[in-house]
Every structure is written in structure tokens, then in C-alpha cells.
Short mmCIF file of C-alpha atoms and ligand atoms in Angstrom, two decimals:
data_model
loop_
_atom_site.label_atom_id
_atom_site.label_comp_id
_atom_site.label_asym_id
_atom_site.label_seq_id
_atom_site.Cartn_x
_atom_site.Cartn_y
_atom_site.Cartn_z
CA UNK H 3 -1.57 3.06 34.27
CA UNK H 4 -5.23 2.37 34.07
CA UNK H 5 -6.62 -1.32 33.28
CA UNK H 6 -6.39 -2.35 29.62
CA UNK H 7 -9.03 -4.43 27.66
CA UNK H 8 -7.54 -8.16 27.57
CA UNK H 9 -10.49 -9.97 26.10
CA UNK H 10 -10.21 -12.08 22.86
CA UNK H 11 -11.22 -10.90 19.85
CA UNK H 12 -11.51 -12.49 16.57
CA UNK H 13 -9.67 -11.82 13.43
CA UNK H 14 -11.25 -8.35 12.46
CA UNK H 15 -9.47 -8.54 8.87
CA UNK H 16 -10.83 -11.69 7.21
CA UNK H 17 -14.20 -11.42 7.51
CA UNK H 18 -14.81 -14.86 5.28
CA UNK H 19 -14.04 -14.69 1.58
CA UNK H 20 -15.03 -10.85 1.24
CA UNK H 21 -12.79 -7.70 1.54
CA UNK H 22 -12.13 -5.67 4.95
CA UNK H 23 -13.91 -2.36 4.24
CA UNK H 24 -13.48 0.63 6.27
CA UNK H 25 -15.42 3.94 5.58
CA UNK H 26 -16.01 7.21 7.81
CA UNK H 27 -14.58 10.56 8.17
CA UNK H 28 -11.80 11.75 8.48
CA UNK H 29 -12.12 13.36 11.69
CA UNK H 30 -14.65 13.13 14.32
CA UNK H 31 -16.13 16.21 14.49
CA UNK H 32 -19.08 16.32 16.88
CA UNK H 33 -21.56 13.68 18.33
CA UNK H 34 -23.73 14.11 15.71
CA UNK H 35 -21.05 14.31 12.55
CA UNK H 36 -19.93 10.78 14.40
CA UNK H 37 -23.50 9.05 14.58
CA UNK H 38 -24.64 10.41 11.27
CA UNK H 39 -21.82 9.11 9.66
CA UNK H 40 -22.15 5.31 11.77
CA UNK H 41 -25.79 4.78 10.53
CA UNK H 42 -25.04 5.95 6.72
CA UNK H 43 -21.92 3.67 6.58
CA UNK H 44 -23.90 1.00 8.43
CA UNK H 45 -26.42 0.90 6.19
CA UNK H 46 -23.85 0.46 2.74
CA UNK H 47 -23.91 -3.47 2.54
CA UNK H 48 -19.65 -5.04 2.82
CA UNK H 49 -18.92 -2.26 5.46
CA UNK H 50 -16.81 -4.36 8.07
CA UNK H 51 -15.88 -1.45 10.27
CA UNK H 52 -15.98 2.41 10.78
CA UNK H 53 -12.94 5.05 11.15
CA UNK H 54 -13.02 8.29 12.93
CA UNK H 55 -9.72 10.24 13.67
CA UNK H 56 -9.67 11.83 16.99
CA UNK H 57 -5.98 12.86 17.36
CA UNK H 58 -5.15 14.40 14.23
CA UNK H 59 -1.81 15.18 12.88
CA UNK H 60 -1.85 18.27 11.10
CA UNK H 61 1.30 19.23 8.47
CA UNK H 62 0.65 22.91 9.84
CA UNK H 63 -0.81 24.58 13.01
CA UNK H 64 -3.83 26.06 13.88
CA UNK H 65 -5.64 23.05 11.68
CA UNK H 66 -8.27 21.61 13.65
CA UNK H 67 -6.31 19.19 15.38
CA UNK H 68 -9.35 16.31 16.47
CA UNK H 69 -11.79 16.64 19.36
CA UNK H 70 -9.04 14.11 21.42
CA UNK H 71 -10.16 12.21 24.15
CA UNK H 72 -13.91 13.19 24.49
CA UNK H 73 -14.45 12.01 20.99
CA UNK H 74 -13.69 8.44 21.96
CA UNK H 75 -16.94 8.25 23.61
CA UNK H 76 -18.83 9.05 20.26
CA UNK H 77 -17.51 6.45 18.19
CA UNK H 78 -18.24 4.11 21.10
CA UNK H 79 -21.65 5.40 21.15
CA UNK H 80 -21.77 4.91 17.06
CA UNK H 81 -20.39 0.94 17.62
CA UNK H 82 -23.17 0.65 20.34
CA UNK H 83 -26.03 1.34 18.55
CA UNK H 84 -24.85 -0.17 14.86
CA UNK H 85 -22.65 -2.57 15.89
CA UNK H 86 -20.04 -1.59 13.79
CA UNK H 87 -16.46 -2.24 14.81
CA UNK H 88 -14.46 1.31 15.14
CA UNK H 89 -11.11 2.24 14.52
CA UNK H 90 -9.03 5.19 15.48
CA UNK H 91 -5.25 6.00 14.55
CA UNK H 92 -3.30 6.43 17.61
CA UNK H 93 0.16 8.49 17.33
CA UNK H 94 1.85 7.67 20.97
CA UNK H 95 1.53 5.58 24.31
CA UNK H 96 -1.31 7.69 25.55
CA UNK H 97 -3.47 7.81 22.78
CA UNK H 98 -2.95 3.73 23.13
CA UNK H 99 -4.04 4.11 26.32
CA UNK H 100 -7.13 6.24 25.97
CA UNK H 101 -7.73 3.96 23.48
CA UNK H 102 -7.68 1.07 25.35
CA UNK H 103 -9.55 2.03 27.71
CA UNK H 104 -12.72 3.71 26.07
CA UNK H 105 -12.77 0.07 24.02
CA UNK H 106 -11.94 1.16 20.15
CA UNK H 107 -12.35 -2.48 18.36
CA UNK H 108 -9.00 -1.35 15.94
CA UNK H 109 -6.03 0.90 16.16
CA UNK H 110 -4.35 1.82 13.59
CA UNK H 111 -0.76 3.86 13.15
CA UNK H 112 -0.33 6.68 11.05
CA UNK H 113 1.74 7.10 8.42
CA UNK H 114 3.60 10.26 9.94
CA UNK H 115 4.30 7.72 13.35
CA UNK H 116 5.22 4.80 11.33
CA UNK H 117 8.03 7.05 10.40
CA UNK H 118 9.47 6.85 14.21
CA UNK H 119 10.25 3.57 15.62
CA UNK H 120 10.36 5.40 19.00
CA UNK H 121 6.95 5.77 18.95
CA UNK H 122 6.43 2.60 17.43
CA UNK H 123 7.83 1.01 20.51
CA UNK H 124 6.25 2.82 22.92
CA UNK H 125 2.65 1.72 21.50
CA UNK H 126 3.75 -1.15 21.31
CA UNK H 127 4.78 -1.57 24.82
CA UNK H 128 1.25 -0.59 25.96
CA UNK H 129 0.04 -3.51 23.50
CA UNK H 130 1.85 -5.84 24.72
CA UNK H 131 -0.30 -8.60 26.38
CA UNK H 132 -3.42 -6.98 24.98
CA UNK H 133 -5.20 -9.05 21.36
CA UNK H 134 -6.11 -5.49 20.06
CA UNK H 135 -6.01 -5.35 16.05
CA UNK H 136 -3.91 -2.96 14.73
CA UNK H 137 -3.60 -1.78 11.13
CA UNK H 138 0.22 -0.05 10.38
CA UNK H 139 -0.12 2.76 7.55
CA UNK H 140 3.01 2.88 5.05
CA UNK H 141 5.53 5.33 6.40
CA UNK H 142 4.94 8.97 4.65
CA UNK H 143 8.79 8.34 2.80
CA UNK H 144 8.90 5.42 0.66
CA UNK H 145 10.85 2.83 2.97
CA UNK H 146 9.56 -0.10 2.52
CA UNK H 147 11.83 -1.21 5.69
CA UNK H 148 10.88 0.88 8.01
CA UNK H 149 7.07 -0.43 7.15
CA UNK H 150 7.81 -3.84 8.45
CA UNK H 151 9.80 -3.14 11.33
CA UNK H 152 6.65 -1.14 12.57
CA UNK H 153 5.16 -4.44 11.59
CA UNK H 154 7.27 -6.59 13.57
CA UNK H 155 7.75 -4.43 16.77
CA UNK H 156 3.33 -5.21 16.84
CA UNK H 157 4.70 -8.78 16.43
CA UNK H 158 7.68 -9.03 18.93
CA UNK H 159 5.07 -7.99 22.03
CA UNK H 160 2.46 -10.85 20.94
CA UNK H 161 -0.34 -8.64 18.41
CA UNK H 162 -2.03 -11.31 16.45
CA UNK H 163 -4.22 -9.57 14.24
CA UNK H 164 -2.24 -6.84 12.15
CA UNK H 165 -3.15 -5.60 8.53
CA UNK H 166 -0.93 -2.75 6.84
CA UNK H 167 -2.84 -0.05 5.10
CA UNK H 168 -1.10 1.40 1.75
CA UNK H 169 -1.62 5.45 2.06
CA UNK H 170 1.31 6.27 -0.48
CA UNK H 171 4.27 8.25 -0.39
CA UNK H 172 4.76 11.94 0.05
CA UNK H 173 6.81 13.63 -3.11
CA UNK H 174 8.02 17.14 -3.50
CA UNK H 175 6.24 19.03 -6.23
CA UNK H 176 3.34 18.61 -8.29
CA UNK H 177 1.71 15.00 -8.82
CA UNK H 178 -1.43 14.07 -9.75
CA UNK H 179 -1.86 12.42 -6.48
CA UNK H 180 -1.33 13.48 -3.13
CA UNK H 181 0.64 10.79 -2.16
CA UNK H 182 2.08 9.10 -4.95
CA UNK H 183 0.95 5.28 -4.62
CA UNK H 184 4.38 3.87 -5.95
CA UNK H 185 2.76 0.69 -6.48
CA UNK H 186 6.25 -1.75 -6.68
CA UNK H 187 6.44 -0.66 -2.67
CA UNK H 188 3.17 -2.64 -1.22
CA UNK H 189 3.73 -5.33 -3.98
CA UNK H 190 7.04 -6.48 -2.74
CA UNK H 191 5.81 -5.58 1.15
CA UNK H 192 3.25 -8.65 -0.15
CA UNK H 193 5.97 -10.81 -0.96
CA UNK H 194 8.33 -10.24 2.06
CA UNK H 195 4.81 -10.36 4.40
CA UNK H 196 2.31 -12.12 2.85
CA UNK H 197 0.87 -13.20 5.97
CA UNK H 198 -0.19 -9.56 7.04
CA UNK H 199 -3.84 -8.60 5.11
CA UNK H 200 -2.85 -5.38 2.90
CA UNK H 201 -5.56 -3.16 2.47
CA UNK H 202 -5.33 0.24 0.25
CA UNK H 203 -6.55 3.57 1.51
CA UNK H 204 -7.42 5.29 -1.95
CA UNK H 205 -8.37 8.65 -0.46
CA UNK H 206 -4.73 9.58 0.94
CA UNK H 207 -3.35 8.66 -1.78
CA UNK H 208 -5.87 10.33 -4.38
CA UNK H 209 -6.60 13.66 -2.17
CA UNK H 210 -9.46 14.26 -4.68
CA UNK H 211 -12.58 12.62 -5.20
CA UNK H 212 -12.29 11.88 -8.88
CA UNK H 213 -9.29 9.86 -8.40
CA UNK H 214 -10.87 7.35 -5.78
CA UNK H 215 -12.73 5.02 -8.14
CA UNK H 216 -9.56 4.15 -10.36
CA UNK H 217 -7.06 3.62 -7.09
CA UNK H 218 -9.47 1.49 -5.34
CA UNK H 219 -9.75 -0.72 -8.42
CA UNK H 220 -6.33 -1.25 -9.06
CA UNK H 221 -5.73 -2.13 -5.51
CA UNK H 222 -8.55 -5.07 -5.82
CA UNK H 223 -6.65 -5.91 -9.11
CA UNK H 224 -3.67 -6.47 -7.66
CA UNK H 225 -5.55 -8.87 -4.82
CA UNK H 226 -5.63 -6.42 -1.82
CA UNK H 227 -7.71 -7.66 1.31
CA UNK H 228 -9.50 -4.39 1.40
CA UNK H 229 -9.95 -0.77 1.29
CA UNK H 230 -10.54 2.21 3.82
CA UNK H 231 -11.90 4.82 2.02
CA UNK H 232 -13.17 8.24 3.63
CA UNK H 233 -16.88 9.25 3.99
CA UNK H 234 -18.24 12.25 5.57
CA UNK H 235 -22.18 13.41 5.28
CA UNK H 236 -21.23 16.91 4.13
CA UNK H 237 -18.12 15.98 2.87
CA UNK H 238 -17.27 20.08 1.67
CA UNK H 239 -17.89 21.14 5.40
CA UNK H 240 -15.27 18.52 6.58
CA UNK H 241 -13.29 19.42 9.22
CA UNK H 242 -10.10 18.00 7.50
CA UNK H 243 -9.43 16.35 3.91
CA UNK H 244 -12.47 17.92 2.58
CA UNK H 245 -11.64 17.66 -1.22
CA UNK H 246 -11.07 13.34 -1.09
CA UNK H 247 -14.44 12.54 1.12
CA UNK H 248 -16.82 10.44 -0.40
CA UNK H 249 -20.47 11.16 0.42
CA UNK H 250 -22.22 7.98 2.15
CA UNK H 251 -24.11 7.34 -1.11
CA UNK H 252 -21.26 7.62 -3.52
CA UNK H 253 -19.42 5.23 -1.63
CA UNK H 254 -22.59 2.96 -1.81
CA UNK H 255 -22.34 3.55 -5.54
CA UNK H 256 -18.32 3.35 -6.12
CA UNK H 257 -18.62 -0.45 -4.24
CA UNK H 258 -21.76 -1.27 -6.12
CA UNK H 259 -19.29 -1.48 -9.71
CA UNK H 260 -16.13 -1.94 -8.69
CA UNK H 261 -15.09 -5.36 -9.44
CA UNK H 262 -13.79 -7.73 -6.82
CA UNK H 263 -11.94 -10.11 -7.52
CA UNK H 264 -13.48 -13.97 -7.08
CA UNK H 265 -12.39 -16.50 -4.81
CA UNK H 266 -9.87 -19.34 -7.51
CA UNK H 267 -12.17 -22.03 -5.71
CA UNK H 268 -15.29 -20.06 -6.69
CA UNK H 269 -14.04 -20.63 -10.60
CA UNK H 270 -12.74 -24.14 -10.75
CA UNK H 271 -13.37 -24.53 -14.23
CA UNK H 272 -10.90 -21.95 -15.12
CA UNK H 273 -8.36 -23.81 -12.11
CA UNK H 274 -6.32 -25.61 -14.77
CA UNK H 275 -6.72 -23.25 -17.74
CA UNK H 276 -4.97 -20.79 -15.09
CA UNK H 277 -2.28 -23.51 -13.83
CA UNK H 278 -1.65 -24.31 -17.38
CA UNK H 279 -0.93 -20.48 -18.64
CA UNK H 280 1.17 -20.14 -15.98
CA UNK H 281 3.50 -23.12 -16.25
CA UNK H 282 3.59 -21.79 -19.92
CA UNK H 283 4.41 -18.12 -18.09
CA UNK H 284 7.83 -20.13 -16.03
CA UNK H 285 9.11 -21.83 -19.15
CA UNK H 286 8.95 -18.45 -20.77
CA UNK H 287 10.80 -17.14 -17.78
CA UNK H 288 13.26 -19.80 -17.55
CA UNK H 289 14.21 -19.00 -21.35
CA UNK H 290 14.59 -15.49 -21.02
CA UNK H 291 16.64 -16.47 -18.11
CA UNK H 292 18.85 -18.60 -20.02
CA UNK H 293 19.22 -16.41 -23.09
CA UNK H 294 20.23 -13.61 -20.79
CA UNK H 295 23.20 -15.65 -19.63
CA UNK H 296 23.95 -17.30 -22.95
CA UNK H 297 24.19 -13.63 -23.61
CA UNK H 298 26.73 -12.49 -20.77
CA UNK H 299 28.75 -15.06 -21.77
CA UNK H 300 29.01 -13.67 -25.26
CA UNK H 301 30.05 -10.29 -23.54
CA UNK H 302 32.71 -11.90 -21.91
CA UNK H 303 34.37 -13.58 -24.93
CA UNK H 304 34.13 -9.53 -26.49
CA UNK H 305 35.55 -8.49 -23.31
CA UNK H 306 38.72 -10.81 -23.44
CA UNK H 307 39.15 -9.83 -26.71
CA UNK H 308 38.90 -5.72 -26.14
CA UNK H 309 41.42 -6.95 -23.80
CA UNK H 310 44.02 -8.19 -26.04
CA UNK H 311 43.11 -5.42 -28.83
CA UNK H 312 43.54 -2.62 -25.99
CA UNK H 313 40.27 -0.73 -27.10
CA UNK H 314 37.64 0.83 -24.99
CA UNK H 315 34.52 -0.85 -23.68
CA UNK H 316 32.26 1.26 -24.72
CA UNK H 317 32.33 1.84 -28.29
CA UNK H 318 29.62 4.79 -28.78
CA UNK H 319 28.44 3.73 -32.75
CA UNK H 320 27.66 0.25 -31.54
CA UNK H 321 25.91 1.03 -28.62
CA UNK H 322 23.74 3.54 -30.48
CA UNK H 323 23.00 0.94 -33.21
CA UNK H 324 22.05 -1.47 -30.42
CA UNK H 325 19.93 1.04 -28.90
CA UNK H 326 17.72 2.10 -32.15
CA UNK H 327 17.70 -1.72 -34.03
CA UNK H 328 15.97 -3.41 -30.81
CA UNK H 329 13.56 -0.72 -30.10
CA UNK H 330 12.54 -1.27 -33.66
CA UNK H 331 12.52 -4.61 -33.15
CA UNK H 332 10.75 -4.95 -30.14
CA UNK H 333 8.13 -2.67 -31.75
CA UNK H 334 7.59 -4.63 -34.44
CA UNK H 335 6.69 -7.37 -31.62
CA UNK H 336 4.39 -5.23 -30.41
CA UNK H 337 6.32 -4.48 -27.16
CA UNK H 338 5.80 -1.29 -25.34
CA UNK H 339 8.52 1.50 -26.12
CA UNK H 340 9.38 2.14 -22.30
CA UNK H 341 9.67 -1.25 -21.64
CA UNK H 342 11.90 -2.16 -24.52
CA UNK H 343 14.32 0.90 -23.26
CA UNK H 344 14.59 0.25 -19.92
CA UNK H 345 15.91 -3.21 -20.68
CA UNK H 346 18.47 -2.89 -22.76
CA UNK H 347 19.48 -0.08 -20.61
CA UNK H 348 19.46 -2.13 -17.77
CA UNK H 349 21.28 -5.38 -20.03
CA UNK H 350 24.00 -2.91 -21.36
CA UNK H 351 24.68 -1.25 -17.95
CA UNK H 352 25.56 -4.77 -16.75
CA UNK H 353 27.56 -5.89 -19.86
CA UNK H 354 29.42 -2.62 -19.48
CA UNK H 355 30.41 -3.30 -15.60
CA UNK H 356 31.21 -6.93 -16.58
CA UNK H 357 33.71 -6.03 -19.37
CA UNK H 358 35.25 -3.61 -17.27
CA UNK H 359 35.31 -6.04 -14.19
CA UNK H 360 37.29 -8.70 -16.77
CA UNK H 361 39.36 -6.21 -18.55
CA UNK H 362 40.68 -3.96 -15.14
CA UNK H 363 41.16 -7.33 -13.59
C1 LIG E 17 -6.03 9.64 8.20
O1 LIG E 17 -6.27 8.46 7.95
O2 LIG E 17 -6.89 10.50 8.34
C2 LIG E 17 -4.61 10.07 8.23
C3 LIG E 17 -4.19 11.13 8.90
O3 LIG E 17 -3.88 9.29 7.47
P1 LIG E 17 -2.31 9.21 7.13
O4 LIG E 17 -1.63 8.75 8.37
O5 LIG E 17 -2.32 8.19 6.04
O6 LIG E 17 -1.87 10.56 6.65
MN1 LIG E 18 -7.74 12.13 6.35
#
């Protein structure tokens, strides 16, 4: 096994109070495509670091499948002379390797090898005692699971600096994305690891240009730590993903309005306005709370008494008049309609299973 880089590097992912952006192709597609692209994206002001896929995994064959190994050597060449950090995705132990080696600032693991903690392992194993970054792409199938444990087998051989990358989630049939972002996924992946930065990749998940503007700024809306978004010089000649590349200048142009969000230091005026709307936000909570079980106690008392009567639990008149008087009702309070039915579903599913529970035994 040749030597590995061991040197210390600093945390790639937090570059002080501004977001981690990535841009460049998809593919690295010749010397040329490779420095073009560094000293376009170099010059777009918040660019922290530039991508270039060298392997590439390709749903089909005969798709240009990445210029491999030689290619490494460009995007060195690019960091050289820009000083741009680069990043390449690596898919097994001897991409990690090559990797290694040539000096690539960050790795990062594709969604298709997040899938297989096999391969997971094994890059990790050729990690292991190196500080090399490493951002994990969301498994293609929506398994929020298998995410982290990609996560923690970086963790378990010593990798310091990790960030995930949210790519969505493939889906059989027609979408308007091409990998639907199921948003709830990389929330709750924030709350079980909010140590690790999560950064949103807008162009996977978009596949088309036009979509790119309105993912990216719901990802800053919901507080992500950055965004790698695609950009290729002639993005309709690309290589790969040719429909969701962003020229150089329209990515100058989509960061020049979208908003990011500020810094709650920044805006310490607004510090106890904010603290104050949310306390109001937990007592709210806390009632609903309590109402809901003021109300399951209710459904017991029925449920004893269905009991003694012998009837059935669900009686279908009542439940339709439940249904019908609190979507009226909830409109009336200005509620949305899906919301409104989705929890009473969800309240009379569990009343159901509760009087059932009490009156089987
Ligand atoms: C890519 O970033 O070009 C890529 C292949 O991504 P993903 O693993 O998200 O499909
Ligand atoms: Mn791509």
C-alpha cells in the first residue's frame, strides 16, 4: 500500500460564520474543462472549495464513466494555481487510495456507496489514521439509518472533520425532481447528529436548472451549513448531468440573492423578542399536549362504556360527523385543510387502537 497523506488539516466545513460552498462539474472531463472551471469558480466570491468527479457511477453502461486516475492530477493542478481546496467522491478502497495519494483536500461518498456498508468499511479502513475530511451523501433509498452508520464507521477509525451532503432520494415514477428531497429525512438526521455540518446538494436533487434556486433556498431556510451545487463552463456539452449544471455566472448570480441566514449574535436586538415567541411557542405545546391526553382519557371512559353496552368501536355516523365538523372548524381558524386531516386521522387512529386495547382486554 503506498504512503498516505497524515498531515493536519483544519476544519474544511466551518469556514467562520459563512456557509461551506462547493461548485464545479460534474465530471472532470479534460485538463482544460478542469482549469476552466477552477478559475471561474475561484473567481465567484463564498466559494470554499471545488468538486470534480473522476470515478463516476453511471445507472447504465457505456456512459462516460470519469477520466479515473489521470484526472486526479488536474484538479491538483486547478488547487495549485487557485488555491482552492478540491474534492472528489470516492466509491471503494482504491479510489481512497489514489486519492490519498495524489493529495485531494476532501473526499466525499456517494450516495449509490453509502448504500453498502461494505464499502463503507473498506474506505474507511484506508482512513483510518489519516485527518482527511470527508463529506457522506444520503443513501440513494430513504434510510435515514443507514446515513449515519456511514457516518459513524468515518467516526469509529478517528475522521474528525465529516459533513453529510443531502442529494435526495430516488422514487419510482414521475416527480418533479430527480431525487425527491423528502425534507423530514435530513431534518431529523440534524437532530440525531447535530454535530456533523449538513450541507444540501440542490442539483441532484433538482436534475434541472430551473429548480436549483428554490432548493438551495429552502435548504439555507432550514439552517444548512452549505451547499454544493454543480457548475460546468458549457454546461449543455457536459459530459454527465448536463440538464442541472449551472453556468459559472449563474451561480455567481443565484448566490448574489439568495438569502442567508444571519448569525442570532449578529441580531441581538431581536435575541429576546425570539426567546420570548418561543417560550410562548412551548406553553402552546405543552397545552396541546395536555388537551390531547385530557382527551384520551375521555376515550377511555367511552371505551368502558362500549364495553358494558357490547357495541362496536367504531361507529361510522360519528366518525364521519367528527371528520366534516373539525375540518370546518379548523377552517374557520384559518388552519390548512391537509393539516387539519391528517390529525384527526392520526388522533382517531389512536383512540380507535386504545378502545379496542381496553375493550379486547
Ligand atoms: C455527483 O455528485 O456527481 C454524484 C454522482 O452524486 P450522487 O452520489 O449524489 O448521485
Ligand atoms: Mn452529477
Amino acid at each position: 500500500m503506498q504512503t498516505l497523506t497524515r498531515h493536519k488539516k483544519v476544519n474544511p466545513f466551518k469556514p467562520e460564520g459563512s456557509p461551506f460552498l462547493v461548485a464545479g462539474p460534474c465530471s472532470a472531463e479534460s485538463e482544460e474543462q478542469v482549469m476552466e472551471s477552477a478559475r471561474a469558480i475561484s473567481a465567484i466570491p463564498g466559494i470554499c472549495a471545488m468538486r470534480a468527479g473522476v470515478w463516476k457511477p453511471r445507472t447504465r453502461p457505456n456512459a462516460f464513466e470519469g477520466h479515473g486516475s489521470k484526472a486526479l492530477a488536474w484538479l491538483i493542478k486547478a488547487r495549485n494555481e487557485t488555491g482552492l481546496p478540491v474534492t472528489t467522491e470516492v466509491a471503494n478502497a482504491k479510489h481512497t487510495e489514489e486519492a490519498l495519494t495524489a493529495g485531494i483536500d476532501i473526499l466525499w461518498i456517494g450516495a449509490r456507496t453509502t448504500v453498502n456498508p461494505f464499502f463503507v468499511q473498506e474506505i474507511a479502513e484506508v482512513l483510518r489514521g489519516t485527518d482527511t475530511p470527508v463529506m457522506v451523501k444520503n443513501p440513494v433509498n430513504p434510510d435515514l439509518s443507514l446515513w449515519i452508520g456511514a457516518i459513524e464507521r468515518l467516526e469509529n477509525v478517528g475522521i474528525q472533520n465529516i459533513a453529510a451532503i443531502h442529494r435526495g432520494f430516488s422514487t419510482y415514477g414521475k416527480s418533479q425532481y430527480r431525487n425527491a428531497p423528502e425534507w423530514a429525512i435530513p431534518i431529523e438526521f440534524r437532530r440525531q447528529k447535530p454535530e456533523i455540518p449538513l450541507i444540501c446538494d440542490p442539483s441532484h436533487i433538482a436534475g434541472k436548472r430551473s429548480l436549483i434556486p428554490y432548493i438551495a433556498q429552502k435548504a439555507l431556510d432550514l439552517d444548512y451549513a452549505g451547499l454544493m451545487i454543480e457548475t460546468h463552463p458549457k454546461p449543455d456539452e457536459a459530459l454527465s448531468d448536463p440538464r442541472q449544471q449551472l453556468k459559472p455566472e449563474d451561480l455567481k448570480n443565484l448566490l448574489e440573492n439568495l438569502h442567508f441566514a444571519c448569525l442570532l449574535d449578529e441580531k441581538s436586538g431581536h435575541r429576546e423578542i425570539l426567546e420570548l415567541l418561543r417560550t410562548r411557542i412551548d406553553t402552546l405545546d405543552r397545552q396541546l399536549l395536555e388537551t390531547l391526553a385530557e382527551r384520551m382519557e375521555v376515550v377511555t371512559e367511552i371505551a368502558e362504556m362500549k364495553k358494558q353496552l357490547g357495541i362496536s368501536v367504531l361507529q361510522m355516523e360519528r366518525w364521519s360527523g367528527i371528520f366534516e365538523t373539525r375540518i370546518e372548524n379548523g377552517l374557520q381558524l384559518g388552519l390548512n385543510e391537509n393539516l387539519i386531516r391528517r390529525l384527526i386521522e392520526l388522533v382517531h387512529l389512536e383512540s380507535i387502537g386504545l378502545q379496542e386495547k381496553i375493550i379486547r382486554g
